Coordinates of C-alpha atoms in Angstrom, one line a residue:
Chain Q
M15 CA -21.1 -39.5 -9.7
S16 CA -18.3 -37.1 -9.0
T17 CA -17.5 -36.8 -12.7
R18 CA -21.1 -35.8 -13.3
I19 CA -20.8 -33.1 -10.7
A20 CA -17.5 -31.9 -12.2
Y21 CA -19.2 -31.9 -15.6
T22 CA -22.1 -29.8 -14.3
L23 CA -19.7 -27.3 -12.8
Y24 CA -17.8 -27.1 -16.0
S25 CA -20.9 -26.5 -18.0
L26 CA -21.9 -23.8 -15.6
A27 CA -18.6 -22.1 -15.9
R28 CA -18.9 -22.3 -19.7
M29 CA -22.4 -20.8 -19.7
I30 CA -21.2 -18.0 -17.5
R31 CA -18.4 -17.2 -19.8
E32 CA -20.4 -17.5 -23.0
D33 CA -23.8 -16.1 -22.1
R34 CA -23.6 -12.7 -20.4
Y35 CA -27.3 -12.6 -19.6
F36 CA -27.1 -15.9 -17.9
A37 CA -24.0 -14.6 -16.1
A38 CA -25.7 -11.5 -14.9
G39 CA -28.8 -13.3 -13.6
F40 CA -26.8 -16.1 -12.1
I41 CA -24.4 -13.9 -10.2
T42 CA -27.2 -11.6 -9.0
I43 CA -29.0 -14.6 -7.5
L44 CA -25.8 -15.9 -6.0
V45 CA -25.0 -12.5 -4.4
V46 CA -28.5 -12.0 -3.0
I47 CA -28.5 -15.5 -1.5
I48 CA -25.0 -15.1 0.0
L49 CA -25.9 -11.7 1.5
S50 CA -29.1 -13.0 3.0
A51 CA -27.5 -16.0 4.4
A52 CA -24.7 -13.9 5.9
A53 CA -27.0 -11.2 7.1
S54 CA -26.0 -11.4 10.8
I55 CA -22.3 -11.2 9.8
I56 CA -22.7 -8.3 7.4
S57 CA -24.9 -6.1 9.4
P58 CA -24.3 -5.0 13.0
Y59 CA -28.0 -4.1 13.5
D60 CA -30.9 -6.1 14.8
P61 CA -33.7 -6.2 12.2
Y62 CA -36.4 -5.9 14.9
K63 CA -34.6 -3.3 17.1
I64 CA -36.8 -0.2 17.3
D65 CA -35.0 3.2 17.4
L66 CA -37.6 5.9 17.2
I67 CA -35.0 8.7 17.5
N68 CA -33.5 7.7 14.2
K69 CA -36.8 6.9 12.3
L70 CA -37.4 7.6 8.6
R71 CA -33.8 8.7 7.9
G72 CA -32.6 8.7 4.3
P73 CA -29.6 6.7 3.2
S74 CA -26.4 7.6 5.1
P75 CA -23.1 6.0 5.8
E76 CA -24.4 4.3 9.0
H77 CA -27.7 3.3 7.3
P78 CA -26.9 2.6 3.6
M79 CA -30.6 2.3 2.8
G80 CA -31.9 4.6 5.5
T81 CA -34.3 3.6 8.4
D82 CA -38.0 2.9 8.4
Q83 CA -40.9 4.4 10.4
L84 CA -39.7 2.6 13.6
G85 CA -36.1 3.5 13.1
R86 CA -35.0 -0.1 12.1
D87 CA -32.1 -0.3 9.6
L88 CA -33.6 -0.9 6.2
F89 CA -30.5 -2.6 4.8
T90 CA -30.5 -5.1 7.6
R91 CA -34.2 -5.8 7.2
I92 CA -33.7 -6.3 3.5
L93 CA -30.9 -8.8 4.1
Y94 CA -33.0 -10.7 6.7
G95 CA -36.1 -10.4 4.4
G96 CA -34.2 -12.2 1.6
R97 CA -34.0 -15.2 3.9
Y98 CA -37.8 -15.3 4.2
T99 CA -38.7 -14.4 0.7
L100 CA -36.1 -16.6 -1.0
F101 CA -36.3 -19.5 1.4
L102 CA -40.0 -19.6 1.3
S103 CA -40.1 -19.4 -2.5
A104 CA -37.5 -22.1 -2.8
S105 CA -39.3 -24.4 -0.4
A106 CA -42.6 -23.8 -2.3
V107 CA -41.0 -24.5 -5.6
L108 CA -39.2 -27.6 -4.3
L109 CA -42.5 -28.9 -3.0
A110 CA -44.2 -28.0 -6.3
L111 CA -41.4 -29.9 -8.0
V112 CA -42.0 -33.0 -5.9
I113 CA -45.8 -32.7 -6.7
G114 CA -45.0 -32.1 -10.3
L115 CA -42.7 -35.1 -10.7
L116 CA -44.9 -37.4 -8.8
V117 CA -48.2 -36.5 -10.4
G118 CA -46.8 -35.6 -13.9
T119 CA -44.8 -38.8 -14.2
L120 CA -47.7 -41.0 -13.1
S121 CA -50.1 -39.2 -15.4
G122 CA -47.8 -39.3 -18.4
Y123 CA -46.4 -42.8 -17.8
Y124 CA -49.7 -44.6 -17.2
K125 CA -52.0 -42.5 -19.3
G126 CA -55.5 -43.8 -19.3
W127 CA -58.2 -42.7 -17.0
L128 CA -55.8 -41.6 -14.3
D129 CA -54.2 -39.1 -16.7
L130 CA -57.7 -37.9 -17.8
I131 CA -58.8 -37.1 -14.3
V132 CA -55.5 -35.6 -13.3
Q133 CA -55.4 -33.4 -16.4
R134 CA -58.9 -32.1 -15.9
F135 CA -58.0 -31.2 -12.4
V136 CA -54.9 -29.4 -13.6
D137 CA -57.1 -27.6 -16.1
I138 CA -59.2 -26.3 -13.3
L139 CA -56.2 -25.2 -11.3
M140 CA -54.7 -23.5 -14.3
S141 CA -57.9 -21.6 -15.1
F142 CA -57.2 -19.4 -12.0
P143 CA -54.3 -17.0 -12.0
S144 CA -51.8 -18.7 -9.7
I145 CA -51.8 -15.6 -7.4
I146 CA -55.5 -15.8 -6.9
L147 CA -55.2 -19.5 -6.2
A148 CA -52.5 -18.9 -3.7
I149 CA -54.5 -16.2 -1.9
A150 CA -57.5 -18.5 -1.7
L151 CA -55.5 -21.4 -0.4
A152 CA -53.5 -19.4 2.1
T153 CA -56.7 -17.9 3.5
M154 CA -58.3 -21.4 3.6
L155 CA -55.3 -23.1 5.2
G156 CA -54.8 -20.4 7.8
Y157 CA -51.7 -18.5 8.8
G158 CA -48.3 -20.1 9.2
L159 CA -45.1 -20.6 7.3
E160 CA -45.9 -24.2 6.4
T161 CA -49.3 -23.3 5.1
L162 CA -47.9 -20.5 3.1
V163 CA -45.4 -22.8 1.4
I164 CA -48.1 -25.4 0.7
A165 CA -50.4 -22.8 -0.8
V166 CA -47.8 -21.4 -3.1
A167 CA -46.6 -24.9 -4.0
I168 CA -50.1 -25.9 -5.0
A169 CA -50.5 -22.8 -7.0
E170 CA -47.2 -23.4 -8.8
S171 CA -47.6 -27.1 -9.3
P172 CA -49.9 -27.3 -12.3
F173 CA -47.2 -25.8 -14.6
L174 CA -44.7 -28.3 -13.4
I175 CA -47.2 -31.2 -13.7
R176 CA -47.9 -30.2 -17.3
V177 CA -44.2 -29.9 -18.3
V178 CA -43.3 -33.2 -16.6
R179 CA -46.2 -35.0 -18.1
A180 CA -45.5 -33.7 -21.6
A181 CA -41.8 -34.7 -21.3
V182 CA -42.7 -38.1 -19.9
I183 CA -45.1 -38.8 -22.8
S184 CA -42.5 -37.8 -25.3
I185 CA -40.0 -40.4 -24.1
R186 CA -42.0 -43.1 -22.5
D187 CA -42.3 -45.2 -25.6
L188 CA -38.8 -44.6 -27.0
P189 CA -36.8 -47.7 -27.7
Y190 CA -34.3 -47.2 -25.0
I191 CA -37.1 -47.1 -22.3
E192 CA -38.9 -50.0 -24.0
A193 CA -35.6 -52.0 -24.1
V194 CA -35.3 -51.7 -20.3
R195 CA -38.9 -52.9 -19.9
L196 CA -38.1 -55.9 -22.1
M197 CA -35.3 -56.8 -19.8
G198 CA -37.9 -57.4 -17.2
Y199 CA -37.3 -54.3 -15.0
G200 CA -40.3 -52.9 -13.2
D201 CA -42.0 -49.6 -13.8
L202 CA -40.5 -48.0 -10.7
Y203 CA -37.0 -48.8 -11.8
V204 CA -37.7 -47.6 -15.3
I205 CA -39.2 -44.3 -14.1
L206 CA -36.5 -43.6 -11.5
R207 CA -33.4 -44.7 -13.6
H208 CA -34.4 -43.8 -17.1
V209 CA -37.5 -41.6 -17.4
I210 CA -36.9 -38.9 -14.7
P211 CA -33.2 -38.4 -15.4
N212 CA -34.0 -37.9 -19.1
I213 CA -36.6 -35.3 -18.6
M214 CA -34.6 -33.1 -16.2
Y215 CA -33.4 -31.0 -19.1
V216 CA -36.9 -29.6 -19.4
V217 CA -37.7 -29.6 -15.7
I218 CA -34.7 -27.6 -14.5
P219 CA -35.4 -24.5 -16.6
Q220 CA -39.1 -24.7 -15.7
V221 CA -38.2 -24.9 -12.0
T222 CA -36.1 -21.8 -12.3
L223 CA -38.8 -19.9 -14.1
Q224 CA -41.2 -21.1 -11.4
M225 CA -38.9 -19.5 -8.8
G226 CA -39.5 -16.1 -10.3
S227 CA -43.2 -16.7 -10.2
A228 CA -43.1 -18.0 -6.6
I229 CA -41.1 -14.9 -5.3
L230 CA -43.8 -12.7 -6.8
I231 CA -46.6 -14.6 -5.1
I232 CA -44.8 -14.8 -1.7
A233 CA -44.2 -11.0 -1.9
A234 CA -47.7 -10.3 -3.0
L235 CA -49.2 -12.3 -0.2
G236 CA -46.9 -10.5 2.2
F237 CA -48.0 -7.2 0.8
L238 CA -51.7 -8.1 1.1
G239 CA -51.1 -9.2 4.7
I240 CA -52.1 -12.8 4.0
G241 CA -48.5 -14.2 3.9
I242 CA -45.7 -13.2 6.2
K243 CA -47.0 -10.4 8.5
P244 CA -45.1 -7.4 10.0
P245 CA -42.8 -7.0 11.8
T246 CA -41.2 -10.0 10.2
P247 CA -38.9 -8.5 7.5
E248 CA -40.2 -10.1 4.3
W249 CA -39.9 -8.0 1.2
G250 CA -43.6 -8.0 0.4
S251 CA -44.7 -7.2 3.9
M252 CA -42.1 -4.5 4.1
L253 CA -43.8 -2.9 1.1
N254 CA -47.0 -3.2 2.9
E255 CA -45.7 -1.4 6.0
A256 CA -44.1 1.3 3.8
R257 CA -47.3 2.0 1.9
A258 CA -48.3 5.0 4.0
Y259 CA -45.0 6.7 3.4
L260 CA -45.0 6.4 -0.3
M261 CA -45.0 10.2 -1.0
D262 CA -42.6 11.4 1.7
Y263 CA -40.2 8.6 2.1
P264 CA -40.1 6.6 -1.2
H265 CA -36.8 4.8 -0.2
L266 CA -38.9 2.6 2.1
L267 CA -40.7 1.2 -1.0
I268 CA -37.9 1.5 -3.6
F269 CA -35.4 -0.8 -1.9
P270 CA -37.6 -3.8 -1.1
G271 CA -39.3 -3.3 -4.5
L272 CA -36.0 -3.3 -6.2
M273 CA -35.0 -6.5 -4.5
I274 CA -38.2 -8.3 -5.6
F275 CA -37.7 -7.0 -9.1
L276 CA -34.0 -8.0 -9.3
S277 CA -34.6 -11.5 -8.0
I278 CA -37.5 -12.2 -10.3
V279 CA -35.8 -10.9 -13.4
S280 CA -32.6 -12.8 -12.5
F281 CA -34.5 -16.1 -12.1
N282 CA -36.3 -15.6 -15.4
I283 CA -33.2 -14.8 -17.3
V284 CA -31.4 -17.8 -15.8
G285 CA -34.4 -20.0 -16.6
E286 CA -34.6 -18.8 -20.2
S287 CA -30.9 -19.2 -20.7
L288 CA -31.0 -22.7 -19.3
K289 CA -33.9 -23.6 -21.5
M290 CA -32.1 -22.5 -24.6
R291 CA -29.0 -24.3 -23.5
L292 CA -30.5 -27.6 -22.4
D293 CA -33.2 -28.0 -24.9
P294 CA -31.7 -28.0 -28.4
K295 CA -35.1 -27.6 -29.9
A296 CA -35.8 -24.4 -28.0
R297 CA -33.0 -22.6 -29.7
S298 CA -34.7 -19.8 -31.5
L299 CA -34.5 -17.0 -34.0
I300 CA -34.6 -14.7 -31.0
G301 CA -31.1 -13.7 -30.4
S302 CA -29.5 -13.6 -27.0
R303 CA -30.0 -9.9 -26.8
S304 CA -33.8 -9.9 -27.1
R305 CA -33.9 -12.7 -24.6
L306 CA -33.5 -10.2 -21.8
V307 CA -36.6 -8.3 -23.1
W308 CA -38.5 -11.6 -23.4
G309 CA -37.4 -12.6 -19.9
L310 CA -38.9 -9.3 -18.6
Y311 CA -42.0 -9.6 -20.7
R312 CA -42.9 -13.1 -19.8
G313 CA -43.1 -12.5 -16.0
G314 CA -42.1 -16.0 -15.1
R315 CA -44.7 -17.9 -17.0
R316 CA -44.5 -20.8 -19.4
G317 CA -41.9 -21.1 -22.1
L318 CA -41.3 -19.7 -25.5
D319 CA -42.3 -23.1 -26.9
E320 CA -45.0 -21.8 -29.2
R321 CA -42.6 -19.3 -30.8
N322 CA -39.7 -21.7 -31.1
T323 CA -40.8 -25.1 -32.1
S324 CA -41.8 -24.4 -35.7
Y325 CA -39.6 -23.0 -38.4
Chain Y
M5 CA -50.8 -72.2 -42.3
T6 CA -49.8 -75.7 -41.6
P7 CA -46.6 -76.0 -39.7
Q8 CA -44.1 -77.9 -41.7
P9 CA -43.0 -81.3 -40.4
R10 CA -40.0 -81.5 -38.2
K11 CA -40.0 -77.7 -37.6
E12 CA -41.1 -76.5 -34.3
S13 CA -42.8 -73.2 -33.9
I14 CA -41.2 -70.8 -31.3
V15 CA -43.9 -68.2 -31.9
V16 CA -47.5 -68.7 -33.0
L17 CA -49.7 -65.8 -34.0
D18 CA -53.2 -67.0 -34.1
N19 CA -55.7 -64.7 -35.8
V20 CA -54.3 -61.5 -34.2
Y21 CA -56.1 -58.2 -34.5
K22 CA -55.0 -54.7 -33.4
Y23 CA -56.9 -51.6 -34.2
F24 CA -56.0 -48.1 -33.1
P25 CA -58.6 -45.4 -32.7
A26 CA -58.0 -42.9 -35.5
I27 CA -59.5 -40.0 -33.6
E28 CA -58.9 -39.6 -29.9
T29 CA -62.0 -38.2 -28.2
I30 CA -62.3 -37.1 -24.6
F31 CA -64.4 -40.1 -23.7
G32 CA -62.1 -42.5 -25.5
R33 CA -64.7 -43.7 -28.1
S34 CA -63.8 -43.5 -31.7
K35 CA -65.8 -44.5 -34.8
A36 CA -62.9 -44.8 -37.1
Y37 CA -60.1 -47.2 -36.5
I38 CA -56.7 -47.7 -38.1
R39 CA -56.7 -51.4 -38.8
A40 CA -53.0 -51.9 -38.3
V41 CA -53.1 -55.7 -37.9
D42 CA -56.2 -57.2 -39.4
G43 CA -56.2 -60.9 -38.8
V44 CA -52.7 -62.2 -38.9
S45 CA -51.8 -65.8 -38.4
L46 CA -48.1 -66.7 -38.6
D47 CA -45.7 -69.2 -37.2
I48 CA -42.0 -68.5 -36.5
Y49 CA -40.0 -71.6 -36.5
E50 CA -37.2 -72.4 -34.1
G51 CA -33.8 -71.4 -35.5
E52 CA -35.0 -69.7 -38.6
I53 CA -34.7 -66.1 -39.9
L54 CA -38.1 -64.9 -40.9
G55 CA -38.3 -61.7 -43.0
L56 CA -41.5 -59.7 -42.6
V57 CA -41.8 -57.4 -45.6
G58 CA -44.2 -54.6 -46.5
E59 CA -44.6 -51.0 -47.3
S60 CA -44.8 -48.4 -44.6
G61 CA -48.3 -48.6 -43.2
S62 CA -48.6 -52.3 -43.8
G63 CA -48.6 -53.0 -40.0
K64 CA -45.3 -54.8 -39.9
T65 CA -43.9 -52.8 -36.9
T66 CA -47.2 -53.4 -35.0
V67 CA -46.7 -57.1 -35.6
A68 CA -43.2 -56.9 -34.3
R69 CA -44.3 -55.1 -31.1
I70 CA -47.1 -57.6 -30.6
V71 CA -44.6 -60.5 -30.8
A72 CA -42.2 -58.7 -28.5
G73 CA -44.9 -58.5 -25.9
L74 CA -45.0 -54.7 -25.9
L75 CA -48.5 -54.2 -27.4
K76 CA -51.5 -56.3 -26.4
P77 CA -53.6 -57.3 -29.4
D78 CA -57.3 -56.6 -29.4
S79 CA -58.0 -60.3 -30.1
G80 CA -56.2 -63.4 -31.1
R81 CA -53.5 -65.3 -29.3
V82 CA -49.7 -64.9 -29.3
L83 CA -47.9 -68.0 -28.1
Y84 CA -44.2 -68.1 -27.3
R85 CA -43.0 -71.6 -26.6
G86 CA -46.6 -72.5 -25.8
F87 CA -47.1 -69.7 -23.3
D88 CA -49.6 -67.0 -24.1
I89 CA -47.5 -63.8 -23.9
Y90 CA -50.3 -61.6 -22.8
S91 CA -51.9 -64.0 -20.3
G92 CA -49.6 -62.9 -17.5
K93 CA -48.8 -66.5 -16.9
I94 CA -45.6 -66.6 -18.9
P95 CA -42.6 -66.9 -16.6
K96 CA -40.4 -63.8 -16.5
H97 CA -37.2 -65.7 -17.4
I98 CA -38.9 -67.1 -20.5
R99 CA -40.4 -63.8 -21.6
R100 CA -37.0 -62.2 -21.3
K101 CA -35.7 -64.4 -24.0
I102 CA -37.5 -62.3 -26.6
Q103 CA -35.4 -59.2 -27.3
M104 CA -35.7 -56.4 -29.8
I105 CA -33.3 -54.4 -32.0
Y106 CA -34.7 -51.1 -33.1
Q107 CA -34.7 -49.1 -36.3
D108 CA -33.2 -45.8 -35.0
P109 CA -30.0 -46.2 -33.1
E110 CA -30.3 -42.5 -32.0
V111 CA -33.0 -43.4 -29.6
S112 CA -32.3 -47.0 -28.8
L113 CA -29.7 -46.2 -26.2
D114 CA -30.3 -44.1 -23.1
P115 CA -28.4 -40.9 -23.9
R116 CA -27.2 -40.5 -20.3
Y117 CA -25.8 -44.0 -19.9
T118 CA -22.4 -45.0 -20.9
V119 CA -22.1 -48.2 -23.0
K120 CA -20.8 -50.0 -20.0
Q121 CA -23.8 -49.0 -17.9
T122 CA -26.2 -50.0 -20.6
I123 CA -24.7 -53.4 -21.0
E124 CA -24.2 -54.0 -17.3
E125 CA -27.8 -53.2 -16.8
A126 CA -28.8 -55.9 -19.2
L127 CA -26.4 -58.4 -17.8
R128 CA -27.8 -57.8 -14.3
A129 CA -31.3 -58.3 -15.5
A130 CA -30.3 -61.6 -17.0
G131 CA -28.5 -62.6 -13.7
R132 CA -25.1 -62.6 -15.4
S133 CA -21.9 -61.2 -14.1
T134 CA -21.0 -57.7 -15.2
N135 CA -17.5 -59.0 -15.8
E136 CA -18.8 -60.2 -19.2
T137 CA -19.3 -56.7 -20.4
K138 CA -15.9 -56.4 -22.1
D139 CA -16.2 -59.8 -23.9
L140 CA -19.6 -59.0 -25.1
V141 CA -18.5 -55.6 -26.5
R142 CA -15.5 -57.2 -28.1
S143 CA -17.5 -60.1 -29.6
L144 CA -19.4 -57.5 -31.7
G145 CA -16.3 -56.0 -33.1
L146 CA -16.2 -52.9 -30.9
S147 CA -13.1 -51.7 -29.2
E148 CA -12.9 -51.5 -25.4
D149 CA -12.7 -47.7 -25.4
V150 CA -16.3 -47.4 -26.3
L151 CA -17.2 -48.6 -22.8
E152 CA -16.9 -45.2 -21.2
K153 CA -18.5 -43.4 -24.0
I154 CA -22.1 -42.1 -24.1
P155 CA -24.3 -42.7 -27.3
Q156 CA -23.6 -39.2 -28.5
Q157 CA -20.0 -40.0 -29.0
L158 CA -20.7 -43.2 -31.1
S159 CA -21.4 -43.6 -34.7
G160 CA -24.7 -45.0 -35.9
G161 CA -23.2 -48.4 -36.6
Q162 CA -21.5 -48.5 -33.2
K163 CA -24.8 -47.6 -31.5
Q164 CA -26.5 -50.4 -33.4
R165 CA -23.8 -52.9 -32.3
V166 CA -24.2 -51.8 -28.7
A167 CA -27.9 -52.3 -29.0
I168 CA -27.3 -55.8 -30.3
A169 CA -24.8 -56.4 -27.4
R170 CA -27.5 -55.3 -25.0
A171 CA -30.0 -57.7 -26.5
L172 CA -27.4 -60.5 -26.5
A173 CA -26.7 -59.9 -22.8
M174 CA -30.1 -61.3 -22.2
R175 CA -29.2 -64.6 -24.0
P176 CA -32.2 -64.3 -26.2
D177 CA -33.8 -67.1 -28.1
L178 CA -35.8 -64.8 -30.3
L179 CA -34.5 -61.5 -31.7
I180 CA -36.9 -59.1 -33.3
A181 CA -35.1 -56.7 -35.5
D182 CA -37.3 -53.8 -36.6
E183 CA -35.7 -52.3 -39.7
P184 CA -32.3 -52.6 -38.1
T185 CA -30.4 -51.1 -41.0
S186 CA -32.7 -48.5 -42.6
A187 CA -31.3 -45.7 -40.5
L188 CA -27.7 -46.7 -41.0
D189 CA -25.1 -45.6 -43.5
V190 CA -24.9 -47.9 -46.5
S191 CA -21.4 -49.0 -45.6
T192 CA -22.4 -50.3 -42.2
R193 CA -25.6 -52.0 -43.2
T194 CA -24.1 -55.2 -44.5
Q195 CA -21.9 -55.4 -41.4
I196 CA -24.9 -55.3 -39.1
L197 CA -26.8 -57.8 -41.2
N198 CA -23.8 -60.2 -41.2
I199 CA -23.7 -59.9 -37.4
L200 CA -27.3 -61.0 -37.2
L201 CA -26.7 -63.9 -39.7
E202 CA -23.7 -64.9 -37.6
L203 CA -25.8 -64.9 -34.4
N204 CA -28.4 -67.1 -36.1
K205 CA -25.8 -69.5 -37.3
S206 CA -23.6 -69.9 -34.3
F207 CA -26.1 -69.5 -31.5
G208 CA -29.2 -70.7 -33.2
I209 CA -31.0 -67.5 -32.3
T210 CA -34.3 -67.2 -34.1
I211 CA -34.6 -63.9 -35.8
M212 CA -37.6 -62.0 -37.1
I213 CA -36.4 -59.2 -39.3
I214 CA -38.8 -56.5 -40.3
T215 CA -37.9 -54.6 -43.4
H216 CA -39.4 -52.7 -46.3
D217 CA -36.4 -53.8 -48.4
L218 CA -37.0 -57.1 -50.2
G219 CA -33.3 -57.1 -51.0
V220 CA -32.4 -57.2 -47.3
A221 CA -35.1 -59.8 -46.7
A222 CA -33.7 -62.0 -49.5
Y223 CA -30.2 -61.7 -48.2
M224 CA -31.2 -62.6 -44.6
S225 CA -34.2 -64.8 -44.5
D226 CA -35.0 -68.4 -44.7
R227 CA -38.7 -67.6 -45.1
I228 CA -40.4 -64.4 -46.1
A229 CA -43.8 -63.2 -45.1
V230 CA -45.3 -60.3 -47.1
M231 CA -47.7 -58.0 -45.5
Y232 CA -50.2 -55.6 -47.0
L233 CA -52.6 -53.4 -45.1
G234 CA -52.6 -55.4 -41.9
K235 CA -52.8 -58.8 -43.5
I236 CA -50.2 -61.3 -44.6
V237 CA -50.7 -61.9 -48.3
E238 CA -48.0 -64.4 -49.0
V239 CA -45.6 -66.6 -47.0
G240 CA -43.0 -69.0 -48.2
A241 CA -39.3 -70.0 -48.5
A242 CA -37.3 -66.9 -49.3
E243 CA -35.9 -68.1 -52.5
E244 CA -39.3 -69.0 -53.8
I245 CA -40.9 -65.8 -52.8
I246 CA -38.2 -63.8 -54.7
K247 CA -37.9 -66.0 -57.7
E248 CA -41.5 -67.2 -58.1
P249 CA -43.8 -64.8 -56.3
R250 CA -47.4 -65.9 -56.5
H251 CA -49.2 -62.9 -55.1
P252 CA -49.4 -59.8 -57.4
Y253 CA -48.5 -57.6 -54.5
T254 CA -45.3 -59.5 -53.9
M255 CA -44.5 -59.2 -57.6
A256 CA -45.1 -55.5 -57.4
L257 CA -42.8 -55.2 -54.4
I258 CA -40.1 -57.2 -56.1
S259 CA -40.4 -55.1 -59.3
S260 CA -40.0 -51.9 -57.3
S261 CA -36.9 -53.1 -55.4
P262 CA -33.7 -52.5 -57.3
S263 CA -31.8 -55.2 -55.5
A264 CA -34.6 -57.8 -55.5
S265 CA -35.7 -57.3 -59.1
R266 CA -32.3 -58.5 -60.3
L267 CA -33.0 -61.8 -58.7
S268 CA -36.4 -62.2 -60.3
K269 CA -38.0 -62.1 -63.7
V270 CA -41.2 -60.6 -62.5
N271 CA -42.1 -57.1 -63.5
I272 CA -45.4 -55.6 -62.8
K273 CA -46.4 -52.1 -61.7
P274 CA -49.0 -51.6 -59.0
I275 CA -51.5 -48.8 -59.6
G276 CA -51.4 -45.8 -57.2
E277 CA -50.5 -45.7 -53.6
I278 CA -51.2 -47.9 -50.6
A279 CA -54.8 -47.4 -49.5
S280 CA -55.8 -45.9 -46.2
Q281 CA -55.6 -48.2 -43.2
I282 CA -58.9 -46.7 -42.0
N283 CA -60.9 -47.5 -45.2
I284 CA -59.5 -50.8 -46.2
P285 CA -61.0 -51.9 -49.6
K286 CA -63.7 -54.5 -49.6
G287 CA -62.9 -57.9 -51.0
C288 CA -59.3 -58.4 -51.6
R289 CA -57.5 -55.4 -50.0
F290 CA -55.1 -55.2 -52.9
H291 CA -57.6 -55.2 -55.7
P292 CA -57.7 -51.4 -56.4
R293 CA -54.0 -51.5 -57.2
C294 CA -53.9 -54.9 -58.8
P295 CA -53.3 -55.2 -62.5
F296 CA -55.0 -58.6 -62.5
A297 CA -58.1 -57.6 -60.5
M298 CA -61.1 -59.7 -61.4
E299 CA -64.8 -59.4 -60.5
I300 CA -64.5 -61.8 -57.5
C301 CA -61.7 -59.7 -56.0
R302 CA -64.0 -56.8 -55.5
R303 CA -66.5 -58.9 -53.7
E304 CA -64.8 -61.5 -51.6
E305 CA -61.7 -61.6 -49.6
P306 CA -59.4 -64.4 -50.9
P307 CA -58.5 -67.2 -48.6
Y308 CA -55.0 -68.7 -48.4
F309 CA -54.2 -71.0 -51.2
D310 CA -51.4 -73.5 -50.7
V311 CA -49.2 -73.2 -53.8
G312 CA -46.8 -75.9 -52.7
D313 CA -44.4 -76.8 -49.9
G314 CA -45.6 -74.4 -47.3
H315 CA -45.8 -71.6 -49.8
V316 CA -49.1 -69.9 -49.2
S317 CA -50.7 -67.0 -51.1
A318 CA -54.0 -65.1 -50.6
C319 CA -55.1 -64.4 -54.2
W320 CA -58.0 -65.5 -56.3
L321 CA -55.7 -66.1 -59.3
H322 CA -54.8 -69.4 -57.8
G323 CA -58.4 -70.6 -58.1
G324 CA -58.7 -74.2 -57.2
A325 CA -59.4 -75.3 -53.6
P326 CA -58.6 -72.9 -50.9
K327 CA -56.2 -74.1 -48.2
T328 CA -58.2 -73.1 -45.2

């Protein structure tokens, strides 16, 4: 087990050294996470403390990103906001991963009518843009952190179900899986010990890509006032609050917007790089340089599969 | 086929059919079927090596999977030591005695498992001690340092040996080897075949070897069964099948195999390619390609004729009284 962890760390270090886009994305994510987690250490300010005398100040040494309409330090709020945005997105994606692995594996492994029903249901979910789906679900389930996570998880899950199912189908009848069945091991053992570990190479990149998409949805819901509501410092809801000051105090929008942008792009680049690295078949004609452009263009959706598999 | 006296059948295939839908529709109904196995009856005798030979598309792999208990036939019975494999009543410890060796060593081992883990897993399933791993690996001529390696670090021949070791860990009574050498380097083929021969000789493991290469079948088998388009056309002692084939298809197969044709005087050329498994020709399924085709071959499917000593052939050329 420990050798496996050591090997993972070693591969990670090698990827950072060899792939500068991956390195840029990975380090950005790491920095944002560390800054958010250490928000209370880094910033002396309280993210909720109202200071009307110092409201709407531009960036200055005391307030590196300026202050907002209530005089709260914007940098502090961005750090604390990262906790909400990233933590909620990560929770939603993890939940979606659990749903995806459970439903996708059952669907792909057992096929038959179960697969048929599940896949038609997934078709229906996928026919809505995930953001619309998340808005509908969040409204339906009512306000709350848990319901927000559940709504986003459900909106994200169809993509993971599809990816997991396809991967399971591609290996379920391979001799090495069959051989284990011939030994008399049960389905649960086969799935947990052989099927799932062997599909992780497609699941991990997809999860990373789904992170970008989840951040976008969480922020959008916050912006629309359906997700996290002010005064809680969530990047999307901060944009919402700042809307009125767009013309006169653009820094109120630029900084949270920049954070959303940076996080999503980073996750997408990391996801794409992982996909190229982990799935030998996905290695493409597209060089590493244009991958950045692709990462931006794709906006956290699906893979380059169609482009890459032929040739 | 009448079982020969004194020989006990370990596997009995009784009129087995397996069709696959050719077109998958949403509602699961298909009008066209691939008739992969189209009425196969065959006995495998205890302790023998049976070669199942045929072109690709003849359904031999499907038969292998059916015998292994991996693919339920549409109709017909598959008995292993008297137990119906697909009835659910066969005890687990008996069913485990059927093991398989696969064609492609690249996918027959879990890429994430070390050799040690793979073999220990099998030993545990068989209720044996994992201390036996080393002996097992060594008995197949592998050195101990492969134990900590993953399949990616092994050669094709090594992988195939590990796959055999994994099967042996289950103490099998019946080994089904599906083209065990066709993906290997020429230099390692004979080694693998000799390992299988050795297993048959020293442990009495019954082996069914599926191959498209009559040379391999001749080298390995006690008996050979020749399959064409889902049906067995000729069965008999290996030597007889090679030297005195009675079915035109067998003759054609021998003529087209460089290694087997040296052992035999037969030389005929079949016409054209194997027919589609969806539109199997009426009458004798080989007649469109058969140089000896007669009028009756177009109309009626030939029964099995006993041409002596358990040698059976389904061809109208034998005339006389049909065996069944």
